Structures are given as C-alpha cells and as structure tokens.
Short mmCIF file of C-alpha atoms in Angstrom, two decimals:
data_model
loop_
_atom_site.label_atom_id
_atom_site.label_comp_id
_atom_site.label_asym_id
_atom_site.label_seq_id
_atom_site.Cartn_x
_atom_site.Cartn_y
_atom_site.Cartn_z
CA UNK C 1 40.96 -83.09 -13.73
CA UNK C 2 39.45 -85.96 -15.68
CA UNK C 3 40.22 -86.57 -19.34
CA UNK C 4 37.98 -88.81 -21.40
CA UNK C 5 39.70 -88.09 -24.72
CA UNK C 6 43.17 -87.07 -25.81
CA UNK C 7 45.00 -84.82 -23.33
CA UNK C 8 44.23 -81.14 -23.78
CA UNK C 9 41.11 -81.65 -25.92
CA UNK C 10 38.54 -81.12 -23.15
CA UNK C 11 39.32 -80.93 -19.45
CA UNK C 12 36.54 -82.11 -17.18
CA UNK C 13 36.26 -81.15 -13.52
CA UNK C 14 34.47 -83.35 -11.01
CA UNK C 15 33.40 -82.78 -7.44
CA UNK C 16 33.29 -85.04 -4.43
CA UNK C 17 29.52 -84.61 -4.23
CA UNK C 18 28.80 -80.92 -3.89
CA UNK C 19 28.57 -77.97 -6.26
CA UNK C 20 31.34 -76.71 -8.49
CA UNK C 21 32.32 -73.05 -8.33
CA UNK C 22 34.06 -70.65 -10.72
CA UNK C 23 36.06 -68.18 -8.61
CA UNK C 24 37.96 -65.22 -10.11
CA UNK C 25 41.70 -65.80 -9.67
CA UNK C 26 42.10 -62.39 -8.04
CA UNK C 27 40.01 -63.51 -5.03
CA UNK C 28 40.99 -67.19 -4.71
CA UNK C 29 42.62 -66.58 -1.28
CA UNK C 30 39.25 -65.41 0.06
CA UNK C 31 37.44 -68.70 -0.76
CA UNK C 32 37.75 -70.93 2.33
CA UNK C 33 35.76 -73.88 0.95
CA UNK C 34 34.59 -76.27 3.67
CA UNK C 35 37.29 -74.90 6.01
CA UNK C 36 36.89 -71.89 8.19
CA UNK C 37 35.73 -70.89 11.61
CA UNK C 38 32.41 -69.43 10.53
CA UNK C 39 29.13 -71.08 11.49
CA UNK C 40 28.38 -71.53 7.79
CA UNK C 41 31.42 -72.20 5.60
CA UNK C 42 31.82 -70.94 2.05
CA UNK C 43 31.00 -74.48 0.94
CA UNK C 44 27.76 -74.36 2.96
CA UNK C 45 26.87 -71.09 1.21
CA UNK C 46 27.51 -72.71 -2.18
CA UNK C 47 25.31 -75.68 -1.26
CA UNK C 48 22.45 -73.28 -0.52
CA UNK C 49 22.33 -72.06 -4.13
CA UNK C 50 19.01 -73.15 -5.57
CA UNK C 51 18.92 -74.14 -9.23
CA UNK C 52 21.50 -74.50 -11.97
CA UNK C 53 23.51 -71.34 -11.27
CA UNK C 54 23.90 -68.68 -8.63
CA UNK C 55 26.29 -65.96 -7.55
CA UNK C 56 28.11 -65.67 -4.22
CA UNK C 57 30.25 -62.78 -2.97
CA UNK C 58 33.95 -63.60 -2.60
CA UNK C 59 36.25 -60.77 -1.59
CA UNK C 60 35.35 -57.79 -3.79
CA UNK C 61 34.00 -60.03 -6.60
CA UNK C 62 31.42 -62.72 -7.11
CA UNK C 63 31.85 -66.38 -7.90
CA UNK C 64 29.56 -68.44 -10.12
CA UNK C 65 28.15 -71.54 -8.42
CA UNK C 66 27.14 -74.43 -10.67
CA UNK C 67 24.49 -75.98 -8.48
CA UNK C 68 21.97 -78.77 -8.71
CA UNK C 69 24.10 -81.90 -9.22
CA UNK C 70 27.82 -82.70 -9.04
CA UNK C 71 28.10 -83.51 -12.76
CA UNK C 72 31.44 -83.60 -14.60
CA UNK C 73 31.86 -80.14 -16.10
CA UNK C 74 34.02 -78.60 -18.82
CA UNK C 75 34.28 -75.12 -20.27
CA UNK C 76 34.08 -75.04 -24.06
CA UNK C 77 35.77 -71.81 -25.15
CA UNK C 78 34.48 -72.10 -28.73
CA UNK C 79 30.90 -72.09 -27.43
CA UNK C 80 31.40 -69.75 -24.46
CA UNK C 81 29.76 -72.17 -22.08
CA UNK C 82 30.12 -74.68 -19.33
CA UNK C 83 28.84 -78.13 -20.29
CA UNK C 84 27.76 -80.51 -17.54
CA UNK C 85 27.74 -84.22 -18.42
CA UNK C 86 24.58 -85.75 -17.01
CA UNK C 87 24.35 -88.80 -19.32
CA UNK C 88 26.00 -89.89 -22.57
CA UNK C 89 27.58 -93.04 -23.92
CA UNK C 90 30.82 -91.23 -24.80
CA UNK C 91 32.53 -87.87 -24.70
CA UNK C 92 32.36 -87.67 -28.51
CA UNK C 93 28.59 -88.21 -28.41
CA UNK C 94 28.15 -85.58 -25.72
CA UNK C 95 30.33 -82.97 -27.43
CA UNK C 96 28.68 -83.57 -30.81
CA UNK C 97 25.30 -82.86 -29.20
CA UNK C 98 26.30 -79.42 -27.90
CA UNK C 99 25.63 -77.31 -31.06
CA UNK C 100 22.14 -78.71 -31.74
CA UNK C 101 21.32 -78.65 -28.01
CA UNK C 102 22.34 -74.98 -27.83
CA UNK C 103 20.05 -74.11 -30.73
CA UNK C 104 16.98 -75.80 -29.20
CA UNK C 105 17.60 -75.14 -25.48
CA UNK C 106 14.89 -73.59 -23.34
CA UNK C 107 17.14 -71.12 -21.51
CA UNK C 108 16.34 -70.08 -17.96
CA UNK C 109 16.39 -66.53 -16.59
CA UNK C 110 19.44 -64.37 -17.21
CA UNK C 111 21.87 -63.48 -14.43
CA UNK C 112 24.59 -60.83 -14.75
CA UNK C 113 28.12 -61.73 -13.58
CA UNK C 114 30.99 -59.22 -13.41
CA UNK C 115 34.36 -60.90 -13.89
CA UNK C 116 37.77 -59.25 -13.42
CA UNK C 117 39.52 -61.85 -15.60
CA UNK C 118 40.34 -65.57 -15.53
CA UNK C 119 38.50 -67.86 -13.12
CA UNK C 120 39.21 -71.29 -11.65
CA UNK C 121 36.53 -73.98 -11.78
CA UNK C 122 36.76 -76.47 -8.90
CA UNK C 123 34.86 -78.34 -6.18
CA UNK C 124 33.38 -75.71 -3.83
CA UNK C 125 34.63 -77.73 -0.83
CA UNK C 126 38.28 -76.87 -1.61
CA UNK C 127 39.85 -73.66 -0.33
CA UNK C 128 41.06 -71.32 -3.06
CA UNK C 129 44.60 -71.45 -1.66
CA UNK C 130 44.75 -75.27 -1.77
CA UNK C 131 44.08 -76.00 -5.43
CA UNK C 132 47.49 -77.43 -6.36
CA UNK C 133 47.02 -81.06 -7.27
CA UNK C 134 43.21 -80.85 -7.13
CA UNK C 135 40.63 -81.38 -9.82
CA UNK C 136 40.38 -77.84 -11.25
CA UNK C 137 40.71 -75.97 -14.50
CA UNK C 138 41.55 -72.38 -15.43
CA UNK C 139 38.98 -70.61 -17.61
CA UNK C 140 40.48 -67.60 -19.38
CA UNK C 141 37.57 -65.15 -19.39
CA UNK C 142 37.98 -61.62 -20.65
CA UNK C 143 37.32 -59.00 -17.94
CA UNK C 144 33.80 -57.63 -18.18
CA UNK C 145 30.13 -58.21 -17.52
CA UNK C 146 28.59 -61.50 -18.67
CA UNK C 147 25.01 -62.60 -19.17
CA UNK C 148 24.66 -66.09 -17.70
CA UNK C 149 21.84 -68.45 -18.65
CA UNK C 150 21.36 -72.14 -17.99
CA UNK C 151 19.39 -74.90 -19.66
CA UNK C 152 18.91 -78.64 -19.17
CA UNK C 153 18.66 -80.42 -22.51
CA UNK C 154 18.13 -83.94 -23.79
CA UNK C 155 19.46 -83.93 -27.36
CA UNK C 156 19.20 -87.73 -27.70
CA UNK C 157 17.43 -90.65 -26.08
CA UNK C 158 20.45 -91.43 -23.88
CA UNK C 159 22.12 -88.02 -23.81
CA UNK C 160 21.37 -85.36 -21.20
CA UNK C 161 23.45 -82.30 -20.43
CA UNK C 162 23.26 -78.96 -18.70
CA UNK C 163 24.51 -75.87 -20.50
CA UNK C 164 25.60 -72.67 -18.78
CA UNK C 165 26.16 -70.03 -21.43
CA UNK C 166 28.33 -66.95 -20.78
CA UNK C 167 27.83 -64.04 -23.15
CA UNK C 168 30.05 -60.98 -22.80
CA UNK C 169 27.81 -57.92 -22.53
CA UNK C 170 30.36 -55.23 -21.78
CA UNK C 171 34.14 -55.63 -21.80
CA UNK C 172 35.91 -53.87 -18.98
#
C-alpha cells in the first residue's frame, strides 16, 4: 500500500501493470490470480475486462475489476467511490478535485454488483490467499446491491482521474 500523505489518511493500492480487483472477503480463497492450472488464469480473465469496470464470478459471488490502466487507486468512504490517480501534481490537489469532478462527471452505464460484505482491493495477479504483505486495502462495504458507474474526468489542466462510484441500492 502506498501512502502519499500522513498514514491512515488515504491508502492507495498499486498494481504491477495489470488491473486491480475488489474481491469479497468471503470468496478470497477462490481467487487464484495469475496462478492456477487452468488454460486462462483468473488474472487472464481480469485482463479481458473491457473498459473502466467489469464483473467476474468468484466462488458464489462476483468481484469488481477496475480495468483500463494500472493507476494508483484508493477508496474514499466519504464519497462512496474508488478514485484512480491518472495525473496530478500532489495528493492534496487530486483529492480536492474529487467533489467538483463528481458533480460534473459524464458517468458511464450502470452495472449492478451484489456484495456480501467487505472486499479487498488488490492487484488481480495475486491469489486471494497470498495477500499478507502485498499492496492491498480492505474496503468495508455494507452487504447489499450496489449501482456501479465510472467516469474519466479532467478537473484541471494537469489533473486527470477516474471515478468509480458505488451507490447502495438495496441493503441485504
């Protein structure tokens, strides 16, 4: 986990070059990452997701793939969204741009994601059982059904970010 500011303020997750994935904790053992004996690994399946977000089956749940680019990503609980750092001069500048960017974003199509509870955000190449000591963060989501929408925004001349908003539709 990368920290650009004071510890505990915002925790950023980075990947080694592929997509990030948010896997429900209840099914972490079923995510094999780049390992496995299958022709196409779980990581390969995640790499096939086209666009900013996609869903993949994992065990009896689905995981949310943050596709497109391996940008540093944080979950901002106060905003109910993942923020992906594409370009900014500082973390403060990027975080200050989130509220106005959210208000003016051209949101993409809505996807529905059912979540049994907390998820772990990490590099899709890692197996769910091997996260100790890796770049990952726990996102404490309430169980339920979420509407997921993504947008790429440029709130300033040198600031670009991707937003993935999660809105609870129906608590479980």
